[in-house]
Tab-separated table of C-alpha atoms and ligand atoms in Angstrom:
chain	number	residue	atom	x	y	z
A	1053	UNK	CA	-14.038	99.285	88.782
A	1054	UNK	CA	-16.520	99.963	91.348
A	1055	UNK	CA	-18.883	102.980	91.540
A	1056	UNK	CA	-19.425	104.646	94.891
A	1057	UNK	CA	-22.991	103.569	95.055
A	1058	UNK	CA	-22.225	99.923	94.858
A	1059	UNK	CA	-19.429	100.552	96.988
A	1060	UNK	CA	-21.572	101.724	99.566
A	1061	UNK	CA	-23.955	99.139	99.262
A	1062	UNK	CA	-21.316	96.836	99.644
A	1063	UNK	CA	-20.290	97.821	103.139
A	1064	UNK	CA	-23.848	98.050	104.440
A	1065	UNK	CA	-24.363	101.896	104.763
A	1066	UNK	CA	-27.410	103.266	106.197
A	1067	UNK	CA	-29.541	103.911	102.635
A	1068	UNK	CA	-29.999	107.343	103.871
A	1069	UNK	CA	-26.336	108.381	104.433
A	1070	UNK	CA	-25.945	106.669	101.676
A	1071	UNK	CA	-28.227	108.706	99.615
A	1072	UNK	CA	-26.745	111.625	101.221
A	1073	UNK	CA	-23.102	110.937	100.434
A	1074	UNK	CA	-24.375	110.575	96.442
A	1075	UNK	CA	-26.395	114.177	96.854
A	1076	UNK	CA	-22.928	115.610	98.285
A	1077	UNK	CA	-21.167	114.117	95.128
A	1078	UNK	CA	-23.897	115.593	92.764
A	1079	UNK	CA	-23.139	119.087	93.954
A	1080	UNK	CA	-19.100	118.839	94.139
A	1081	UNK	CA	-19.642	117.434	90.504
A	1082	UNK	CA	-21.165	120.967	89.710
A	1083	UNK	CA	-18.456	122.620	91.515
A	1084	UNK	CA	-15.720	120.661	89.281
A	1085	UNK	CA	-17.634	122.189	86.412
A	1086	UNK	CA	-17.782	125.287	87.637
A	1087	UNK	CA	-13.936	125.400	88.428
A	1088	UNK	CA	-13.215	123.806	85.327
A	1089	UNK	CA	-14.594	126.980	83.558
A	1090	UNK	CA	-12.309	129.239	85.453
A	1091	UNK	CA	-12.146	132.676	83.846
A	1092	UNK	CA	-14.652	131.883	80.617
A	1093	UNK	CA	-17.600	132.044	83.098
A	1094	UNK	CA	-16.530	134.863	85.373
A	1095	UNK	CA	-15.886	133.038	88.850
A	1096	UNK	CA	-12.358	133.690	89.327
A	1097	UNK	CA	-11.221	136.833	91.542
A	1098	UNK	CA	-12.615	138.224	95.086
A	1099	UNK	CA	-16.148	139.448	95.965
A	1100	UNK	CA	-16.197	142.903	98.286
A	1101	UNK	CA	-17.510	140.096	100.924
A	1102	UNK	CA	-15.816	139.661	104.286
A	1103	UNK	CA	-16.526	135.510	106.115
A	1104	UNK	CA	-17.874	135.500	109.211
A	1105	UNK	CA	-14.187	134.203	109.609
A	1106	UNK	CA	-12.430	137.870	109.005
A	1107	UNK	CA	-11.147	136.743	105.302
A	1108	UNK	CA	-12.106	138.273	101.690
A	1109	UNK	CA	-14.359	135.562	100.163
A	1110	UNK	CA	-13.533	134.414	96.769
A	1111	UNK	CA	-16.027	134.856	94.430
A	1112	UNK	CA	-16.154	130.972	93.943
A	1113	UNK	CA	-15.589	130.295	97.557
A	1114	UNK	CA	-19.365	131.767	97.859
A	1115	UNK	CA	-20.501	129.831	94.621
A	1116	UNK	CA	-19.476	126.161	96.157
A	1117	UNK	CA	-21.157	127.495	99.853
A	1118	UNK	CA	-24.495	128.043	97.626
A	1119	UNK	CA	-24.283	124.614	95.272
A	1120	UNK	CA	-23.925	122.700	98.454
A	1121	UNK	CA	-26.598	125.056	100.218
A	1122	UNK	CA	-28.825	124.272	97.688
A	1123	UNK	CA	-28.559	120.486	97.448
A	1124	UNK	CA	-28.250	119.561	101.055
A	1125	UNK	CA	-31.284	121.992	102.167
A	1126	UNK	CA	-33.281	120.354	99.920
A	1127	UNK	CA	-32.515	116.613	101.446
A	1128	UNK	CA	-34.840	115.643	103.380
A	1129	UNK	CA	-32.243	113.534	105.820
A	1130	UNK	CA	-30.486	116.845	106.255
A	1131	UNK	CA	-31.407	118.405	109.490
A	1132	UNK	CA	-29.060	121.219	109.408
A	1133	UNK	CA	-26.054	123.099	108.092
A	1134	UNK	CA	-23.216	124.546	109.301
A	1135	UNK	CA	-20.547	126.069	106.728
A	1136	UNK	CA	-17.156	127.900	107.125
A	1137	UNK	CA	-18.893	130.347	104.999
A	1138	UNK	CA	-21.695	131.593	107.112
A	1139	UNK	CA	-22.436	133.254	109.709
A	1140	UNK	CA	-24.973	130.924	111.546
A	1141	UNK	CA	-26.186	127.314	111.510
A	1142	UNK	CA	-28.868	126.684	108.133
A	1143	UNK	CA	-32.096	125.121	108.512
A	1144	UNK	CA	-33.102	122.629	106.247
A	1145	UNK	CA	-35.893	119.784	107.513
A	1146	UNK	CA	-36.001	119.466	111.056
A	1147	UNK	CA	-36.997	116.001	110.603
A	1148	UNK	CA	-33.419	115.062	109.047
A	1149	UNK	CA	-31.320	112.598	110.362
A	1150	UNK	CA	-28.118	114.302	109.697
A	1151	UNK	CA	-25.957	117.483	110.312
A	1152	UNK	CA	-23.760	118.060	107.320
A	1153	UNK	CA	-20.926	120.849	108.382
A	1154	UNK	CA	-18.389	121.881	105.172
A	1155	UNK	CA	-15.615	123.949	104.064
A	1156	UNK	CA	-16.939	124.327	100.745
A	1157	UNK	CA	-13.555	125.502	99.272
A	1158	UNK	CA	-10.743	124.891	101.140
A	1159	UNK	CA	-7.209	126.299	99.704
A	1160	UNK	CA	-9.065	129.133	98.172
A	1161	UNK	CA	-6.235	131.281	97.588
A	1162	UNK	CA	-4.789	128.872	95.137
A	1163	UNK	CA	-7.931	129.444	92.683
A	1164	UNK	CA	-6.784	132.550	91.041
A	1165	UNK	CA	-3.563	130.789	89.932
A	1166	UNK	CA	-4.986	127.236	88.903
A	1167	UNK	CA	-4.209	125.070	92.078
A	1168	UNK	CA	-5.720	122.126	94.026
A	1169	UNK	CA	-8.446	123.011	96.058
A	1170	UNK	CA	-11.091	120.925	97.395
A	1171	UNK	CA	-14.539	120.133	99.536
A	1172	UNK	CA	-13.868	119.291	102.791
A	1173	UNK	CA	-17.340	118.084	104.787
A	1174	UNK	CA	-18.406	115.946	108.062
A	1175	UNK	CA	-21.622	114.260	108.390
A	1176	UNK	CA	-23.227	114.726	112.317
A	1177	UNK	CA	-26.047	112.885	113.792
A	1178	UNK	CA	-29.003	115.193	113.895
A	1179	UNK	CA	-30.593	115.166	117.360
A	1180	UNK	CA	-34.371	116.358	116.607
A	1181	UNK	CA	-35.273	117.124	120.758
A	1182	UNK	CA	-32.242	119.483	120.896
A	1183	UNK	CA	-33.940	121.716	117.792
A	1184	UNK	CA	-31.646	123.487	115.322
A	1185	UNK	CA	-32.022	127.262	116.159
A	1186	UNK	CA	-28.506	127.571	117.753
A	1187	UNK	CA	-24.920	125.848	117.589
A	1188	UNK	CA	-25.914	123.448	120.083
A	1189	UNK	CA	-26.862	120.219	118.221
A	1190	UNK	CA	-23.393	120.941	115.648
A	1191	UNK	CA	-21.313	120.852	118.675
A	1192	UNK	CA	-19.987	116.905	118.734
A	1193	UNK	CA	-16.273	115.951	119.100
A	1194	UNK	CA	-14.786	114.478	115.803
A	1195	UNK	CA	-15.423	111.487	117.347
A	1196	UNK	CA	-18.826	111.503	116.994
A	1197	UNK	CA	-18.687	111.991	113.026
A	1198	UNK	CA	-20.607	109.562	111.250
A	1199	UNK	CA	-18.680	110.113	107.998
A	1200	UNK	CA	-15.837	112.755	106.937
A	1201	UNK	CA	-14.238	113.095	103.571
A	1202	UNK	CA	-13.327	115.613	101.161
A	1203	UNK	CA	-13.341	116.283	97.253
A	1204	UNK	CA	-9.974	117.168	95.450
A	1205	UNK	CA	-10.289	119.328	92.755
A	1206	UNK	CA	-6.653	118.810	91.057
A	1207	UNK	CA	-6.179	117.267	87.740
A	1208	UNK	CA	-8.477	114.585	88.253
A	1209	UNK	CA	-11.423	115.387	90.374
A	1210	UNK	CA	-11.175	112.264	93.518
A	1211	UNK	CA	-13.321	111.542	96.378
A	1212	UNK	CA	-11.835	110.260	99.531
A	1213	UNK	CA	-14.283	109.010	101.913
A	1214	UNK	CA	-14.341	107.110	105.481
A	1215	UNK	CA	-17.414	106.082	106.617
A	1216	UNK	CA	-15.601	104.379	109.986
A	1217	UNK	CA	-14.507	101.281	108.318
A	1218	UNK	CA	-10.698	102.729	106.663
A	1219	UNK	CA	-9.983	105.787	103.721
A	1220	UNK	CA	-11.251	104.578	100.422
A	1221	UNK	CA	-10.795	106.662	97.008
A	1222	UNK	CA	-12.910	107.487	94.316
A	1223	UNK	CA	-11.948	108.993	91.122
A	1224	UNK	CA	-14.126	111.004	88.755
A	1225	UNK	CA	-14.761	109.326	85.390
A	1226	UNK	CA	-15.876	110.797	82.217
A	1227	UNK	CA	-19.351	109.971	82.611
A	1228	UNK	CA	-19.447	111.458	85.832
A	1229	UNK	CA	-19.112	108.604	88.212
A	1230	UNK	CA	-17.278	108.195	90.860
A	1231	UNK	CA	-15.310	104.951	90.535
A	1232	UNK	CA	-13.069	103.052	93.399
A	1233	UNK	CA	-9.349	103.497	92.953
A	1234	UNK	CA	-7.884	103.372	95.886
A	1235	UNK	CA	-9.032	101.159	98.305
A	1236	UNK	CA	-8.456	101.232	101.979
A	1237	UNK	CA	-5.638	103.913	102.361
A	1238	UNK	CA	-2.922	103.423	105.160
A	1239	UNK	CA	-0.474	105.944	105.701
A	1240	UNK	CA	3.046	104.969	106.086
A	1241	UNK	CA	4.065	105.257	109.509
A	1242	UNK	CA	7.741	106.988	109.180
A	1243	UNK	CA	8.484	109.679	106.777
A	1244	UNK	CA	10.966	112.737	105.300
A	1245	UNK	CA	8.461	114.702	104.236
A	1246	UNK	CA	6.968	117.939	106.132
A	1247	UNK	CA	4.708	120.736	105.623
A	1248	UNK	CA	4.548	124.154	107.051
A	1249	UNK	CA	4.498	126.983	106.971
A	1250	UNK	CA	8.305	128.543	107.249
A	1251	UNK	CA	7.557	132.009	106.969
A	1252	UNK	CA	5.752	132.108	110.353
A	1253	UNK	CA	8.756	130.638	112.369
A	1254	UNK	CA	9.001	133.757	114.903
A	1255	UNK	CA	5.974	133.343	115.960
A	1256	UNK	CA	6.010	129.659	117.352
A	1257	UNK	CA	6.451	127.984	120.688
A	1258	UNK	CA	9.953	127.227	121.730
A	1259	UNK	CA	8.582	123.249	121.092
A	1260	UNK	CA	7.549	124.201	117.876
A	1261	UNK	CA	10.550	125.752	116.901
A	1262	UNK	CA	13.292	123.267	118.024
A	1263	UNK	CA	11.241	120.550	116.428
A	1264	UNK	CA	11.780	122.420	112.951
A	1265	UNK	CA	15.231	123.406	113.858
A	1266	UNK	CA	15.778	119.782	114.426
A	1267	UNK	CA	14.045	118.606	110.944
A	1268	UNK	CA	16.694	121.406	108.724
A	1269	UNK	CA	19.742	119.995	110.409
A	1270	UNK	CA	19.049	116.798	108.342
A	1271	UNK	CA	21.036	113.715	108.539
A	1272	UNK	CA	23.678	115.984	110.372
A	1273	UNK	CA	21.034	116.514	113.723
A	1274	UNK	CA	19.839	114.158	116.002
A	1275	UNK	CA	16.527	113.128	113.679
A	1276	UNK	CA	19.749	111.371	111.757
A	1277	UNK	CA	18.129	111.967	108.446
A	1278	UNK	CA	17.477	114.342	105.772
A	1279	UNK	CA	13.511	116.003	105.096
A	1280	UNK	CA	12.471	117.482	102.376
A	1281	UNK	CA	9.560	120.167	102.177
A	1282	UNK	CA	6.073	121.221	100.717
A	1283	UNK	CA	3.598	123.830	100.919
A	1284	UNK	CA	0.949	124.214	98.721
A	1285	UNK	CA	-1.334	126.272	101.519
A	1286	UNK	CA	-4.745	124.235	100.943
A	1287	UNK	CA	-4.731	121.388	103.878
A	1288	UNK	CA	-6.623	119.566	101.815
A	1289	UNK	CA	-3.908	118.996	98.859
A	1290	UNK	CA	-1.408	118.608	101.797
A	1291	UNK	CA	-3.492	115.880	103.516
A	1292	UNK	CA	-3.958	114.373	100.144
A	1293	UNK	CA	-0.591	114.339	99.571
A	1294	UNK	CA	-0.012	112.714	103.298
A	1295	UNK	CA	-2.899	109.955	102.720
A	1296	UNK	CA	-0.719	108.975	99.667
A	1297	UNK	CA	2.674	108.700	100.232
A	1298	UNK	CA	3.301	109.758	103.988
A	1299	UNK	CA	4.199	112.895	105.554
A	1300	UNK	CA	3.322	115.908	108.783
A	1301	UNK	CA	1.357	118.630	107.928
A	1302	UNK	CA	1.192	121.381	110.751
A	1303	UNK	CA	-0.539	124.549	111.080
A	1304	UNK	CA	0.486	125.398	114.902
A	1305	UNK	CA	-0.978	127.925	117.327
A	1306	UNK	CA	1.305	131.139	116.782
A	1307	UNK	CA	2.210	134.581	119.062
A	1308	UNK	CA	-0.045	136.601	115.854
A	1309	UNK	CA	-3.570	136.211	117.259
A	1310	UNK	CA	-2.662	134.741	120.639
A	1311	UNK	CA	-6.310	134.330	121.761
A	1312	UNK	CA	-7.065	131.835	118.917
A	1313	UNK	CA	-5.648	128.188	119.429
A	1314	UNK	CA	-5.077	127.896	115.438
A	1315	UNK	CA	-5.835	129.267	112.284
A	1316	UNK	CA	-7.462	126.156	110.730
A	1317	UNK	CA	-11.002	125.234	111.717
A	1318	UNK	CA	-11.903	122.867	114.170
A	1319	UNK	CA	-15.537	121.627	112.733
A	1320	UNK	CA	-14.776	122.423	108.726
A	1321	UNK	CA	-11.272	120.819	108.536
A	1322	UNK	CA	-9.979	120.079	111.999
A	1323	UNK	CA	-12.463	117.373	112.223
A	1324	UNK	CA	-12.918	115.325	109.105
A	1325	UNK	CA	-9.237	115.113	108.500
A	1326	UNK	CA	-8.044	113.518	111.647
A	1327	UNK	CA	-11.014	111.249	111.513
A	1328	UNK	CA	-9.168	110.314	107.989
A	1329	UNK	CA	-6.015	110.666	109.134
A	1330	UNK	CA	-6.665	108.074	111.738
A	1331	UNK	CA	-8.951	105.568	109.838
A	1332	UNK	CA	-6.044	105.838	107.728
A	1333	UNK	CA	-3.513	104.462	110.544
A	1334	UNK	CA	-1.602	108.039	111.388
A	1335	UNK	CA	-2.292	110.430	114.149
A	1336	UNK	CA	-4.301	113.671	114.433
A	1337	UNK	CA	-3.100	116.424	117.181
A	1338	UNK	CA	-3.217	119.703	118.607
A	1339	UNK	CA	0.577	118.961	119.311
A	1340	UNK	CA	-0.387	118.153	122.943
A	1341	UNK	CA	-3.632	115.887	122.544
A	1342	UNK	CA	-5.464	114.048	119.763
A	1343	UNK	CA	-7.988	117.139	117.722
A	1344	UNK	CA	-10.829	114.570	117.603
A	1345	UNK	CA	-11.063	114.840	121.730
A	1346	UNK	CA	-11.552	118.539	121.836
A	1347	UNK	CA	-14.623	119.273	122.632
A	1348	UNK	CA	-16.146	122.047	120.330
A	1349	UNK	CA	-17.446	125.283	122.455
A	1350	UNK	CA	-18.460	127.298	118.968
A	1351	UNK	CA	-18.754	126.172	115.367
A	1352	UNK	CA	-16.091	128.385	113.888
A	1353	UNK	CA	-13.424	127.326	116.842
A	1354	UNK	CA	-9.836	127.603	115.447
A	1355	UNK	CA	-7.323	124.526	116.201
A	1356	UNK	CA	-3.570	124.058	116.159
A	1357	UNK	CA	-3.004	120.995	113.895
A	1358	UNK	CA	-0.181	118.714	113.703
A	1359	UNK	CA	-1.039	115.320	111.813
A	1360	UNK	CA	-0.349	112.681	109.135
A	1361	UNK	CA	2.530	109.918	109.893
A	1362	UNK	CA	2.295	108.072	113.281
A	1363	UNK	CA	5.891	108.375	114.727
A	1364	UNK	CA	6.393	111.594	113.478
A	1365	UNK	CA	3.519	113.330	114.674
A	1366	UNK	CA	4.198	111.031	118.146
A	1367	UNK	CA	8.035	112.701	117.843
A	1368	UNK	CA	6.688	116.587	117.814
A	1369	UNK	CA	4.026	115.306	120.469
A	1370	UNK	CA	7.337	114.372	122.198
A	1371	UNK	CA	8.869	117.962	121.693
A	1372	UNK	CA	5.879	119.813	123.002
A	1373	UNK	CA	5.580	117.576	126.275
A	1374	UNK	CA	9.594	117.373	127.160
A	1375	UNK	CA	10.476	120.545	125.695
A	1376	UNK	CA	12.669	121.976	128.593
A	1377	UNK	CA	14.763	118.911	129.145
A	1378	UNK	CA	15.307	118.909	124.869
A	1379	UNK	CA	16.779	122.385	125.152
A	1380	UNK	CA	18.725	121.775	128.703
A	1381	UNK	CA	20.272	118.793	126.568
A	1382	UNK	CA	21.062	120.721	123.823
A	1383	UNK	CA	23.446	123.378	126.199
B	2159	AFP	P1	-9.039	129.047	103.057
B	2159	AFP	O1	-9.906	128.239	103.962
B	2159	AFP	O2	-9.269	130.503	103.159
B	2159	AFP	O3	-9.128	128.586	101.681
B	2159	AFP	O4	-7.524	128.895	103.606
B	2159	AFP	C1	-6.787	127.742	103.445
B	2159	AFP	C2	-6.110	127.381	104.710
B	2159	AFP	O5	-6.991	127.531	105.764
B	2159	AFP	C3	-5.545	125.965	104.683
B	2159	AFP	O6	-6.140	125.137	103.771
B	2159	AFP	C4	-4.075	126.166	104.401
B	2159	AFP	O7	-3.289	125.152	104.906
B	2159	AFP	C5	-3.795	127.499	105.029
B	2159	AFP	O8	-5.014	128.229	104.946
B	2159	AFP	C6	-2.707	128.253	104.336
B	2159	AFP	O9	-2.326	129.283	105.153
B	2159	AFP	P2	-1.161	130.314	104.834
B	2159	AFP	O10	-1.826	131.440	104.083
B	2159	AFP	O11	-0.667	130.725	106.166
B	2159	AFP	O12	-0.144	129.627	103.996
């Protein structure tokens, strides 16, 4: 089996994104220790610290924001930071080549009872003239991402990386390696399988809603097949899940805090997953447009998300642009 480094080498990365990449492994390897420890070192539970993003921060949620602090500000190809965790942008050496912006652990909520989480990050091209004391320089479309990825902490620890060039997997070995196991990931392009968020039906669109309604008739409606569903409320076990075997995640815009297109994160997961979701041959939306074309106005910007399977994303796509003929139809 491969390890990522030769991997790397082998499809001619830059040395210093390279290099970067392994640093971002070194500290998600000391996160995987940490969370392996769970309660016998203390890191389980909440902190009496509110995010910048209004929610109650996990007392390991701020560990993984500091272990990735700490190795990335001390890179010199790392220009700058931007984390779902803080506040502000980071500093590290304005000389850097790179911006590295993170959810450091995403599904956090699932920690206290011994479920996937993981890393989620996005590597930026650093722009030097534009300095780093504001948002500015972070604010690229998902397009512009150099590399995206995450780190799955579940019963085996996996890497899943694209650098541009398709999804590839890595799987943490015993020595601490990252090894190739699953090499250029494509997501099946139909599927029965869908996640959301039920509990939040009354406050979607009318689109939203019929699309779902549609989906629960099963083989019985005019989708002319059964779906079955998941939830495991971290995207980034649900995406996992998706890049595996096929599926729709959705997190859509809802009536609870109108003002905000989504509750998921534009930069820290927005971003990096539709980048893999698409390398990966599916299709990354807002339900009206493709995520990676918004263009980011502020670092924390919320999104609505709708991705994973090509014609099923297309088909609630579909519902969101014809929605008043769909229900005139249906009367
Ligand atoms: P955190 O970023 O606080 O860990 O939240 C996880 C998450 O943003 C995303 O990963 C899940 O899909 C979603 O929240 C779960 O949301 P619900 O609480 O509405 O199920």
């Amino acid at each position: 089996m491969q390890l990522l480094s030769q991997f790397l080498r082998r499809e001619q990365l830059d040395e210093e994104l390279t290099d970067l990449i392994a640093t971002l492994m070194v500290a998600c390897k000391e996160i995987t220790l940490k969370l392996r420890q769970g309660a016998i070192s203390g890191v389980l539970g909440t902190t009496t610290d509110v995010n910048v993003q209004g929610e109650t921060q996990k007392k390991l949620d701020v560990i993984s924001n500091e272990i990735l602090k700490k190795y990335l500000q001390g890179h010199m190809t790392v220009a700058g930071l931007a984390s779902e965790e803080e506040s502000e942008p980071v500093l590290a050496n304005p000389n850097g080549k790179f911006l590295v912006v993170f959810d450091p652990l995403d599904g956090s909520s699932n920690i206290d009872i011994n479920v996937t989480v993981g890393t989620i990050f996005s590597i930026l091209e650093a722009n030097p003239a534009e300095g780093y004391h504001d948002e500015a320089p972070y604010l690229q479309n998902g397009r512009k991402q150099l590399a995206a990825g995450y780190v799955l902490y579940g019963p085996s620890a996996l890497l899943v990386l694209t650098t541009g060039n398709g999804v590839n997997m890595f799987t943490l070995s015993e020595t601490g390696d990252f090894l190739l196991t699953r090499e250029k990931v494509m997501i099946p392009e139909e599927t029965q399988e869908f996640a959301i968020n039920m509990s939040n039906y009354r406050h979607w669109e009318p689109a939203m809603r019929t699309y779902i309604d549609d989906l629960l008739e099963g083989v019985d409606g005019v989708r002319g097949k059964n779906y079955n569903m998941r939830w495991v409320a971290a995207m980034v076990a649900e995406i996992h899940r998706i890049l595996t075997r096929g599926g729709i995640f959705i997190y859509p815009w809802d009536t609870r805090v109108p003002q905000k297109p989504g509750k998921l994160r534009l930069m820290y997961e927005g971003n990096p997953m539709s980048m893999l979701i698409e390398q990966a041959g599916g299709l990354a939306t807002n339900c009206y447009s493709n995520i990676m074309d918004v263009e980011p106005q502020d670092i924390h910007e919320r999104v609505s998300v709708a991705l994973g399977s090509k014609a099923e994303v297309a088909t609630l796509l579909e519902y969101h642009q014809r929605i008043d003929s769909i229900i005139d139809n249906k009367h």
